[in-house]
CSV table of C-alpha atoms in Angstrom, one decimal:
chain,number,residue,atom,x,y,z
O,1,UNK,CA,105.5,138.2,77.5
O,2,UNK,CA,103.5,141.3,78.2
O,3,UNK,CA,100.0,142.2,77.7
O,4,UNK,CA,98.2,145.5,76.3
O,5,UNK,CA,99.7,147.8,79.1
O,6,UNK,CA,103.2,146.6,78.1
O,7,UNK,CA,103.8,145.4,81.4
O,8,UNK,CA,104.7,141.5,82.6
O,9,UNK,CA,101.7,139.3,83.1
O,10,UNK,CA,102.0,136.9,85.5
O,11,UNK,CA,99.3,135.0,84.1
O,12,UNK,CA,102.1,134.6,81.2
O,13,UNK,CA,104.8,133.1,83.6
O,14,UNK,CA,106.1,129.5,82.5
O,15,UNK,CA,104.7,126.5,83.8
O,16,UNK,CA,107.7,124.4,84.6
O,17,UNK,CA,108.9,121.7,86.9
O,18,UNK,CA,111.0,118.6,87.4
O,19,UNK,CA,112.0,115.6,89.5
O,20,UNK,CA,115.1,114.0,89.9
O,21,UNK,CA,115.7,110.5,89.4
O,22,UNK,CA,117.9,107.6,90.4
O,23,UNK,CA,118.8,106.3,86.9
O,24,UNK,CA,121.4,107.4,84.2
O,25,UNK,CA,119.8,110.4,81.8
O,26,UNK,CA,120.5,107.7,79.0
O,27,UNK,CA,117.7,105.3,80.2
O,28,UNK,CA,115.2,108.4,80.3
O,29,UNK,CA,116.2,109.7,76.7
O,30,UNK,CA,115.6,106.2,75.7
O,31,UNK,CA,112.1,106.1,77.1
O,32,UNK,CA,110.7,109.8,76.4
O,33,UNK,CA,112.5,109.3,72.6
O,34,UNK,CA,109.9,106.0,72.1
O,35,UNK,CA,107.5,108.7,70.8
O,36,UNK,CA,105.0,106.4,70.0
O,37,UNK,CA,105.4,104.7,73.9
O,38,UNK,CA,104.4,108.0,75.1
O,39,UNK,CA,100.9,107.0,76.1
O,40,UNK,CA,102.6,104.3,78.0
O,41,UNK,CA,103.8,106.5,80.9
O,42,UNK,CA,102.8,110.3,80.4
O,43,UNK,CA,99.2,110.6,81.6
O,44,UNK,CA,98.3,113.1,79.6
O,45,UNK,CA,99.3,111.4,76.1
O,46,UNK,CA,96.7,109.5,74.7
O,47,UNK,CA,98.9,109.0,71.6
O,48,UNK,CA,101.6,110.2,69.4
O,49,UNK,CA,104.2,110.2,66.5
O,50,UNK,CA,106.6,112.0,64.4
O,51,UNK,CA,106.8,112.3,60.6
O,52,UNK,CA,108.3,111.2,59.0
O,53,UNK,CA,110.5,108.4,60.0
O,54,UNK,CA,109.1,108.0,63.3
O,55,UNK,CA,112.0,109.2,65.2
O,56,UNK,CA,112.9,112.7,67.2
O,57,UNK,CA,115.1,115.1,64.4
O,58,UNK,CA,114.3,119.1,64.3
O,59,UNK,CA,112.1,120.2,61.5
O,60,UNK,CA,110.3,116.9,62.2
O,61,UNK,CA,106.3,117.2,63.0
O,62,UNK,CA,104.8,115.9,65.9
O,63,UNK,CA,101.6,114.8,65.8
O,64,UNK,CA,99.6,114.0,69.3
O,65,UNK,CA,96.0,113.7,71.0
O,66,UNK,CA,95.9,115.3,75.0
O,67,UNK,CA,93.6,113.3,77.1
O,68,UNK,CA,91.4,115.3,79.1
O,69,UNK,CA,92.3,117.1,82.4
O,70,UNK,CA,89.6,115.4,83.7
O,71,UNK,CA,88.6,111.7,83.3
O,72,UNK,CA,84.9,112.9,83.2
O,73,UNK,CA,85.4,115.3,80.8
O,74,UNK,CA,84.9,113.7,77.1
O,75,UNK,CA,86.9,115.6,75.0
O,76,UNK,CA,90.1,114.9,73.4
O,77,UNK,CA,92.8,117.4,72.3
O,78,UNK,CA,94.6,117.2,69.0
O,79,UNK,CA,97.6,119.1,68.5
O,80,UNK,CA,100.4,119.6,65.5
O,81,UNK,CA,103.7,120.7,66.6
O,82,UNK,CA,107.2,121.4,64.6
O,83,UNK,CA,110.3,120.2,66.9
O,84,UNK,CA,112.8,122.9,66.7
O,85,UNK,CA,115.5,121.5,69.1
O,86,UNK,CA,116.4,117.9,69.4
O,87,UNK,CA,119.7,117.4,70.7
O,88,UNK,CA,119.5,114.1,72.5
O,89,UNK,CA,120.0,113.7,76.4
O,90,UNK,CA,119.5,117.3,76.5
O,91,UNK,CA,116.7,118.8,75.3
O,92,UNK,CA,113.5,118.5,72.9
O,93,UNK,CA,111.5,121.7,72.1
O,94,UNK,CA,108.6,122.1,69.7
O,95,UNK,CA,106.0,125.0,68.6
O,96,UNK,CA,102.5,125.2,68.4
O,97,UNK,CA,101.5,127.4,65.4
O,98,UNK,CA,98.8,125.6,63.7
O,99,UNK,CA,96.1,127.4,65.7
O,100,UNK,CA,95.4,131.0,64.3
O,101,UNK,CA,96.4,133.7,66.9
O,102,UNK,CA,98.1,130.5,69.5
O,103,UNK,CA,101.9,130.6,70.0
O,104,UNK,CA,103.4,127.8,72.2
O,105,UNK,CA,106.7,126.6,72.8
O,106,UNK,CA,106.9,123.7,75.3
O,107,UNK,CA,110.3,122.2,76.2
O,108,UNK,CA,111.5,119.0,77.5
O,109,UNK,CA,115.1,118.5,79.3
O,110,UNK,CA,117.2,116.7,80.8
O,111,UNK,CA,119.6,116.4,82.3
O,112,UNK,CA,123.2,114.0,83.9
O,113,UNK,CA,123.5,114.4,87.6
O,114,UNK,CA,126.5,112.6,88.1
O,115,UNK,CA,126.8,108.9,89.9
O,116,UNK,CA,124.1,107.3,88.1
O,117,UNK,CA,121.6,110.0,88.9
O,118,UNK,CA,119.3,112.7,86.2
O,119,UNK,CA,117.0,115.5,86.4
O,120,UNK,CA,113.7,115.4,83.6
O,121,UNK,CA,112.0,118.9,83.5
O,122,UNK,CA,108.8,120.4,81.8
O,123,UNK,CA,108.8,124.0,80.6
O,124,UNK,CA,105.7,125.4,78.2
O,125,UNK,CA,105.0,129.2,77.9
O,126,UNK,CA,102.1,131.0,75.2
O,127,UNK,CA,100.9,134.1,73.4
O,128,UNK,CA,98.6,135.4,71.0
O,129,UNK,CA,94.9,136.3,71.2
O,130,UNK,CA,93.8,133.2,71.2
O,131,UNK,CA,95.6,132.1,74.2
O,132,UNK,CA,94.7,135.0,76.2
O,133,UNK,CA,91.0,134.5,75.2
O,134,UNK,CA,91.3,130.9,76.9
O,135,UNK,CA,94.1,131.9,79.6
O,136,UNK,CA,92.3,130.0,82.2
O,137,UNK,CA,91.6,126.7,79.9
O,138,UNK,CA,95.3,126.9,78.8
O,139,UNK,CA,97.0,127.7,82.1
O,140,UNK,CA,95.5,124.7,83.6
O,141,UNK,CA,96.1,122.4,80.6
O,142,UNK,CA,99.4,123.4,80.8
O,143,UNK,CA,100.0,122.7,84.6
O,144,UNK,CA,98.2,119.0,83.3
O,145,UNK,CA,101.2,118.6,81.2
O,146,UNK,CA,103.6,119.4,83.2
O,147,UNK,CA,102.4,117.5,86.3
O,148,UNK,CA,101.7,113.9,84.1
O,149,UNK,CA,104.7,114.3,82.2
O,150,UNK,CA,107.0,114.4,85.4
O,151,UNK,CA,105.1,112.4,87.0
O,152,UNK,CA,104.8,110.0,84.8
O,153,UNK,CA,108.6,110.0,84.0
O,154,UNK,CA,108.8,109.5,87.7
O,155,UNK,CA,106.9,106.4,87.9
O,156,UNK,CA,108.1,105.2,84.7
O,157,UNK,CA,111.9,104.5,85.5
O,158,UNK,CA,110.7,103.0,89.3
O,159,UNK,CA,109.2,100.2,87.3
O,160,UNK,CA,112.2,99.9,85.4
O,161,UNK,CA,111.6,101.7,82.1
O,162,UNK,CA,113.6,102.7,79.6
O,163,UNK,CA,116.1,99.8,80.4
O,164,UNK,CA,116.7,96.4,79.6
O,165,UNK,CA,118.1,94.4,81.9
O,166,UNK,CA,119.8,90.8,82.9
O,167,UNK,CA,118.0,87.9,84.6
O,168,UNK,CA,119.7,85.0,86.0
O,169,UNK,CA,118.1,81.5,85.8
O,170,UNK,CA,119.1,78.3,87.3
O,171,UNK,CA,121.9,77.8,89.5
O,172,UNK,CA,125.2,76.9,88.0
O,173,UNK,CA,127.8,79.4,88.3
O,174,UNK,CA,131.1,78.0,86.7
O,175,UNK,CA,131.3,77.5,83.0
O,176,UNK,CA,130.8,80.1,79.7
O,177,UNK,CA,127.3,82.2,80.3
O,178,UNK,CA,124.7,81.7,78.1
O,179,UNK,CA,123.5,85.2,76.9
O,180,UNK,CA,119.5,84.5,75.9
O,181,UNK,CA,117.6,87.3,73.7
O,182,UNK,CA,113.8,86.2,73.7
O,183,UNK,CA,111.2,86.8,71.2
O,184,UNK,CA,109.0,89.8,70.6
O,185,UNK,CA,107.2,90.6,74.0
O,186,UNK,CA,110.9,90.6,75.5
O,187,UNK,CA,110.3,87.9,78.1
O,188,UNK,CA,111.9,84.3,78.5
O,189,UNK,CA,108.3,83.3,77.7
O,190,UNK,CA,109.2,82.4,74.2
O,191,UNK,CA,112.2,80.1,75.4
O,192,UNK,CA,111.1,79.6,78.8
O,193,UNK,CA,111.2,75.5,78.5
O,194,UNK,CA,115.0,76.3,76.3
O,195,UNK,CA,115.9,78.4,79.2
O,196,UNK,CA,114.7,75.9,81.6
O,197,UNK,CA,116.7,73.1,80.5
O,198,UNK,CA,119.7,74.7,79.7
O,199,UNK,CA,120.1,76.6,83.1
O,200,UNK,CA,120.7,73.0,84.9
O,201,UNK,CA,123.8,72.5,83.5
O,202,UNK,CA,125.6,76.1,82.9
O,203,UNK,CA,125.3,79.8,83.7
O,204,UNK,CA,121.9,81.4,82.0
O,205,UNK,CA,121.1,85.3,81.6
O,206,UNK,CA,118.2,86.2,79.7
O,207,UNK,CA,117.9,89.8,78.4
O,208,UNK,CA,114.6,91.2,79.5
O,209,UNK,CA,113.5,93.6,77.5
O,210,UNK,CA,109.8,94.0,78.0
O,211,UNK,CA,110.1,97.8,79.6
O,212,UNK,CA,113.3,98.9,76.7
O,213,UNK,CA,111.8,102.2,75.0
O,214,UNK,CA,114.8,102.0,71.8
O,215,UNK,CA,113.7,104.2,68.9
O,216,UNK,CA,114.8,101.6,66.9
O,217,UNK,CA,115.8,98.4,66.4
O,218,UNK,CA,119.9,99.3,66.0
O,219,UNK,CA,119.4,101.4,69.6
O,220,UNK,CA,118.2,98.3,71.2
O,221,UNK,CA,121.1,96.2,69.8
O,222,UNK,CA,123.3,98.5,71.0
O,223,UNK,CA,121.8,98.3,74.2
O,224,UNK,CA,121.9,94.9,74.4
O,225,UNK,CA,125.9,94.9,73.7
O,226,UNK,CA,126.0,97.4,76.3
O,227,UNK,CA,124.1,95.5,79.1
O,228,UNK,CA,125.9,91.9,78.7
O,229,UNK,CA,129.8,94.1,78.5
O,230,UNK,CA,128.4,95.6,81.7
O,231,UNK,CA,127.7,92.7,84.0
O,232,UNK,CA,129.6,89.4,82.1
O,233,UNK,CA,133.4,90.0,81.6
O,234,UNK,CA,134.9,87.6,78.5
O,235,UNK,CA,133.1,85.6,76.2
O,236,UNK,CA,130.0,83.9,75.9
O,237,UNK,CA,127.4,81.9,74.2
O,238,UNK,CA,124.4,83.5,72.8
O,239,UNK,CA,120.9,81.8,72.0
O,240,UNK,CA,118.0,84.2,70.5
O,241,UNK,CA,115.0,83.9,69.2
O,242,UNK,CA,112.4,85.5,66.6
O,243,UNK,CA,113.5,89.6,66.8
O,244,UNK,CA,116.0,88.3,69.8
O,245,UNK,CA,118.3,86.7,66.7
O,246,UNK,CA,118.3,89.9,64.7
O,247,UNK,CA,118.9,92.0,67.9
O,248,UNK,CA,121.7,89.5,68.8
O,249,UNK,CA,123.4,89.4,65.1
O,250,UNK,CA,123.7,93.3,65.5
O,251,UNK,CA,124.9,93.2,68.7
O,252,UNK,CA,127.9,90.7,68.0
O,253,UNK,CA,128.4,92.3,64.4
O,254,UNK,CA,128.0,95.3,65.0
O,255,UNK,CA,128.4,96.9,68.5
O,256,UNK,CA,131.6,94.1,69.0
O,257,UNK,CA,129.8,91.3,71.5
O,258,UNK,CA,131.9,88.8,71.8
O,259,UNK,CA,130.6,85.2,71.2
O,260,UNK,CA,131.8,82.0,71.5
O,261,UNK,CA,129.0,80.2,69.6
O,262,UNK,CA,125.1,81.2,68.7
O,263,UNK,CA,122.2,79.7,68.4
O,264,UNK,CA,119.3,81.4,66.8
O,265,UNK,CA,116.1,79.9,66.9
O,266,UNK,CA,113.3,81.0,64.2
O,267,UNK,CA,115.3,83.6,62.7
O,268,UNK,CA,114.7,85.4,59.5
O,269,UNK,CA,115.9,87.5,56.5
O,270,UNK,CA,112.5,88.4,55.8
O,271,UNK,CA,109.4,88.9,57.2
O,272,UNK,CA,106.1,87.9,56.2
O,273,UNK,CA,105.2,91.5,55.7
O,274,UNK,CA,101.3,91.5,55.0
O,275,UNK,CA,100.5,89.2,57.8
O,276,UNK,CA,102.2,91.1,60.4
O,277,UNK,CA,100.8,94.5,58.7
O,278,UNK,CA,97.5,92.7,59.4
O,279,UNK,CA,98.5,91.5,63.3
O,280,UNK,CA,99.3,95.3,64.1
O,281,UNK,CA,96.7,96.7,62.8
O,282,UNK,CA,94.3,94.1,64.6
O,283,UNK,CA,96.2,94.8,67.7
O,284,UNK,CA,96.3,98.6,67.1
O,285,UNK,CA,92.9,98.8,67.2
O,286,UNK,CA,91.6,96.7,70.0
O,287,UNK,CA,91.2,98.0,73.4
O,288,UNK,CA,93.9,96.4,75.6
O,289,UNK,CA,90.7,93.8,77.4
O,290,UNK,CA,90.6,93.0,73.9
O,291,UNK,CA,93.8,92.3,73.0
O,292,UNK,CA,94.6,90.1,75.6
O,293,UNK,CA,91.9,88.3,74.8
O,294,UNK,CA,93.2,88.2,71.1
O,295,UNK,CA,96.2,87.7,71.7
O,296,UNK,CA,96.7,84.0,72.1
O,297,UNK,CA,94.8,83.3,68.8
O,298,UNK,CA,96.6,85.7,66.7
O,299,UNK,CA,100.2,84.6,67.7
O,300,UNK,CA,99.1,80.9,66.9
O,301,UNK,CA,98.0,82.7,63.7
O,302,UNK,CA,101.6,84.6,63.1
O,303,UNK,CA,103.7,81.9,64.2
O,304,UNK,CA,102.5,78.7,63.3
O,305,UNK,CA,101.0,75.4,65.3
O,306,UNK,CA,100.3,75.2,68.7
O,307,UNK,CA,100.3,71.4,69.6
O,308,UNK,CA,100.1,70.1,72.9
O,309,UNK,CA,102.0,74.0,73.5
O,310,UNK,CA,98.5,75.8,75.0
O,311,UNK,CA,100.2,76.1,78.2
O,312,UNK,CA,103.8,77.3,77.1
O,313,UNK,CA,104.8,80.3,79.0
O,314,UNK,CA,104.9,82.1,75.8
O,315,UNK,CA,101.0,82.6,75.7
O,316,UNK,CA,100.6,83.6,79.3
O,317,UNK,CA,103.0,86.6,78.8
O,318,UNK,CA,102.4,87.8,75.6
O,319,UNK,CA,98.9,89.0,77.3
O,320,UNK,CA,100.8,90.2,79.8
O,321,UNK,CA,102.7,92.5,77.0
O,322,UNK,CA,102.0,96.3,76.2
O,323,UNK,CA,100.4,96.3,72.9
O,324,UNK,CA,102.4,99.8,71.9
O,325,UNK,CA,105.2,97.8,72.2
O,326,UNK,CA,104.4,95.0,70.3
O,327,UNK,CA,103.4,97.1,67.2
O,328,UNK,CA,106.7,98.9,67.4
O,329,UNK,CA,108.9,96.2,67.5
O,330,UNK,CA,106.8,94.8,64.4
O,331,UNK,CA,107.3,97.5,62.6
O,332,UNK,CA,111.4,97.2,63.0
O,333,UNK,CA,110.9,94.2,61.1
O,334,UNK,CA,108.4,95.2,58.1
O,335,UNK,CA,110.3,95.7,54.5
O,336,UNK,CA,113.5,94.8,55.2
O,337,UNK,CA,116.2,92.5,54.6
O,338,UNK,CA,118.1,91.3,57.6
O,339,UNK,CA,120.4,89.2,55.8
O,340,UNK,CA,123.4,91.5,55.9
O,341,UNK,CA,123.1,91.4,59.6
O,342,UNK,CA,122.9,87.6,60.0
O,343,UNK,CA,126.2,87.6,57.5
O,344,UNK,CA,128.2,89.6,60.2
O,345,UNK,CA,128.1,86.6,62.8
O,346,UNK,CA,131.7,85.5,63.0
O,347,UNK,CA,131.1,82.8,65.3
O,348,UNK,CA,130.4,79.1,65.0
O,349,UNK,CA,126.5,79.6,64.4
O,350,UNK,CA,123.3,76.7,64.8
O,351,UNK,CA,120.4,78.2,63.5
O,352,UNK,CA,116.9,75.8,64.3
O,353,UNK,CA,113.9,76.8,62.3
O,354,UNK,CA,110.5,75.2,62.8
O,355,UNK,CA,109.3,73.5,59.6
O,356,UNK,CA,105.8,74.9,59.7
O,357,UNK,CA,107.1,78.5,60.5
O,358,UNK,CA,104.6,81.1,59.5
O,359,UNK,CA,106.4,83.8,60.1
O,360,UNK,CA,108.9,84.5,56.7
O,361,UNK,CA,106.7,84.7,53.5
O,362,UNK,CA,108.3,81.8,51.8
O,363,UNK,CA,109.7,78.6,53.9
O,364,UNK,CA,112.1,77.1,51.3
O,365,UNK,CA,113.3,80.0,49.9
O,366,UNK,CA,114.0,81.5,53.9
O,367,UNK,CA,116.3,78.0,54.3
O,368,UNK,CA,118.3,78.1,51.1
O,369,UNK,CA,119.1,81.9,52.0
O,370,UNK,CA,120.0,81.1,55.5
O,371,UNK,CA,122.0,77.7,54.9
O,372,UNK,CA,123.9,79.9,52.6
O,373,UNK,CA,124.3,82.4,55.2
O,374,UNK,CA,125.3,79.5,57.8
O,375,UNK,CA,127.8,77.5,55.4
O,376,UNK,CA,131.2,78.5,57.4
O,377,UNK,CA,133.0,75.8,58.9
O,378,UNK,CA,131.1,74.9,62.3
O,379,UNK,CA,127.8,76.0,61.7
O,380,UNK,CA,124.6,74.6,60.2
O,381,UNK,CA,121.0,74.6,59.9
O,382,UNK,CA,118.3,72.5,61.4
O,383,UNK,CA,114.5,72.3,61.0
O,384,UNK,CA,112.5,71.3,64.0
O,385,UNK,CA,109.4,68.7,63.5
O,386,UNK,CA,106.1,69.7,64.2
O,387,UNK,CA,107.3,73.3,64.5
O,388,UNK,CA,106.1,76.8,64.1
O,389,UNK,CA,108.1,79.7,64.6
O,390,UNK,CA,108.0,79.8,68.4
O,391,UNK,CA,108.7,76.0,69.5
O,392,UNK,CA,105.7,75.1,71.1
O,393,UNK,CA,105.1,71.5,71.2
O,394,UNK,CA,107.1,69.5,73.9
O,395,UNK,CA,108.4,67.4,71.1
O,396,UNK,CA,110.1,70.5,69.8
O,397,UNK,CA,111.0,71.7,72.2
O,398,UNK,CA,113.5,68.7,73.7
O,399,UNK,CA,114.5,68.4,69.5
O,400,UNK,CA,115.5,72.4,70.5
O,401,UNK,CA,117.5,71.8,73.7
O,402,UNK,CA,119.1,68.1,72.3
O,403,UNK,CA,120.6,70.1,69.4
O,404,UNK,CA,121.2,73.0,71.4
O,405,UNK,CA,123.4,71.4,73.9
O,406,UNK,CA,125.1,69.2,71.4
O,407,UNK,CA,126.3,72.4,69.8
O,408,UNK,CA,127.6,74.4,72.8
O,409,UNK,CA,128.4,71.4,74.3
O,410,UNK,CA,131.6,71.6,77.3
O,411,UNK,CA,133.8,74.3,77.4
O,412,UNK,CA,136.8,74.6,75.6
């Protein structure tokens, strides 16, 4: 880049920079491609997407706000961007040309290390009039970016980010491993008393995936196949829940988990679409003190009676959840039909559904589709008493775990 004299500025140099990491390059793609997580982790994203679709493609637009360099300065910083390069585990690079006279190119990379190791880099360089009217505003705004984003990135994947992972429960180690896929927030807390019960008696792993940053609901499956293959060799039994049964139907139909027998607790072929519209846009809105605050009363509202439940796990960590993430997963389940999915489940299959659930648009009409979907030999449908979609009163809860166990019963 040169100025009027034709010579080099260095003024004009890049900003760039980069850290290394101790995880695979495939757990960072998966938590910088979670566009709209971005404000999660990078300090200098106070929110983002793409359009359309949501996900990372070239000749997308990115959409984004910068918070401010400083946290006593008020301002926020819109910007438009068209992604150019999108080649996945590699590299990301948009341009900046919405502002008359105000080039930018800005680059993300990354990059496999070898034994489990990667390398996540910031580059951004500018020109035009504009620019070089504001080079001091824009060089430091730039060296904002860069520093947050690696940062950031940095900090992310030492809590764990980007990844789902496996957590034992219980002590038993002999007999076929229960595989558990919770609810929404992507804690046990939705099946914690399940879980609970079921780990005296065989081997439990429940898939945490409160820090996963998919793109998409088919990502995450696939991740999920991925994580059990990696650590449980053979077969095993699989109980999900809510999102947990969809993720787990994909996983087994589609990305070749093999199960022995499933249980899926308050699945669905169809969502109750305007409701959960409503819950993420309550959500979206409210400041996170807020949300937590909400959060209790709106999952009641979602997901149907509470009982003697106030103190089930399930409440005390959906506060605990990040409200970006929420919304996202919600979304993967908004205007579609998940009935294909359920279809692909090979396996002998118990399916318990709570007989005040809230959360499909039309009770009756959700059971006649999925006792179809559940009519091969060995499987069946149950509806729980006193139930909403998440099992929260005691007495559906040991209704869950009787039938439960009767179902996977001893080993073959």
């Amino acid at each position: 880049m040169r100025g009027e004299s034709g010579r080099r500025r260095r003024d004009d140099a890049p900003v760039e920079g980069h850290v290394d990491l101790d995880v695979p390059v495939d757990q960072v793609w998966r938590l910088f491609a979670d566009v709209a997580g971005w404000s999660g982790w990078n300090g200098c994203i106070s929110g983002a997407r793409v359009v359309p679709g949501g996900r990372l493609a070239a000749g997308a637009t990115l959409v984004w706000a910068f918070r401010p360099i400083r946290r006593r300065y008020l301002y926020r910083l819109p910007a438009i961007a068209r992604l150019v390069v999108v080649e996945p585990e590699r590299e990301v690079t948009w341009e900046v040309t919405a502002l008359p006279g105000f080039h930018a190119r800005h680059t993300y990379s990354f990059a496999d290390l070898g034994g489990g190791r990667s390398r996540f880099g910031s580059w951004e360089q500018a020109s035009g009039p504009l620019y070089r009217g504001l080079r001091r505003f824009w060089t430091a705004h730039f060296r904002f970016v860069c520093e947050e984003s690696v940062a950031g990135a940095a900090a992310a994947v030492r809590r764990g980010e980007g990844a789902a992972r496996l957590v034992r429960h219980g002590s038993p180690t002999s007999g076929v491993p229960l595989v558990v896929v919770p609810g929404m927030d992507g804690s046990v807390g939705t099946v914690a008393p399940l879980v609970e019960r079921l780990a005296q008696s065989r081997p439990v792993l429940v898939v945490d995936y409160t820090t996963e940053r998919n793109a998409s609901l088919e990502d995450f499956s696939r991740e999920v196949a991925e994580l059990v293959r990696a650590h449980v060799p053979g077969e095993v039994d699989v109980l999900a829940a809510s999102l947990g049964s969809i993720a787990a139907a994909q996983a087994i139909g589609d990305h070749g988990l093999p199960a022995r027998r499933v249980v899926l607790v308050g699945t669905f072929t169809r969502v109750a679409d305007t409701r959960l519209r409503a819950n993420n846009l309550l959500v979206a809105v409210s400041p996170r003190r807020v949300y937590q605050a909400l959060a209790p009363l709106l999952m009641a509202w979602v997901c149907g009676p509470v009982g003697d439940g106030r103190r089930h796990a399930f409440f005390r960590n959906v506060r605990r959840s990040d409200p970006t993430q929420v919304v996202k997963r919600t979304r993967w389940e908004i205007g579609r039909d998940f009935a294909p999915e359920l279809a692909k489940i090979a396996a002998p299959t118990l399916v318990l559904m709570g007989e005040r659930d809230r959360f499909v648009p039309d009770l009756d009409e959700q059971l006649d589709v999925l006792r179809r979907l559940v009519s091969r030999p060995g499987s069946e449908l149950r509806t729980v008493a006193g139930a909403g979609h998440v099992l929260l009163p005691s007495a559906a809860v040991d209704a869950a775990v009787a039938a439960a166990e009767a179902f996977l019963g001893p080993e073959p």
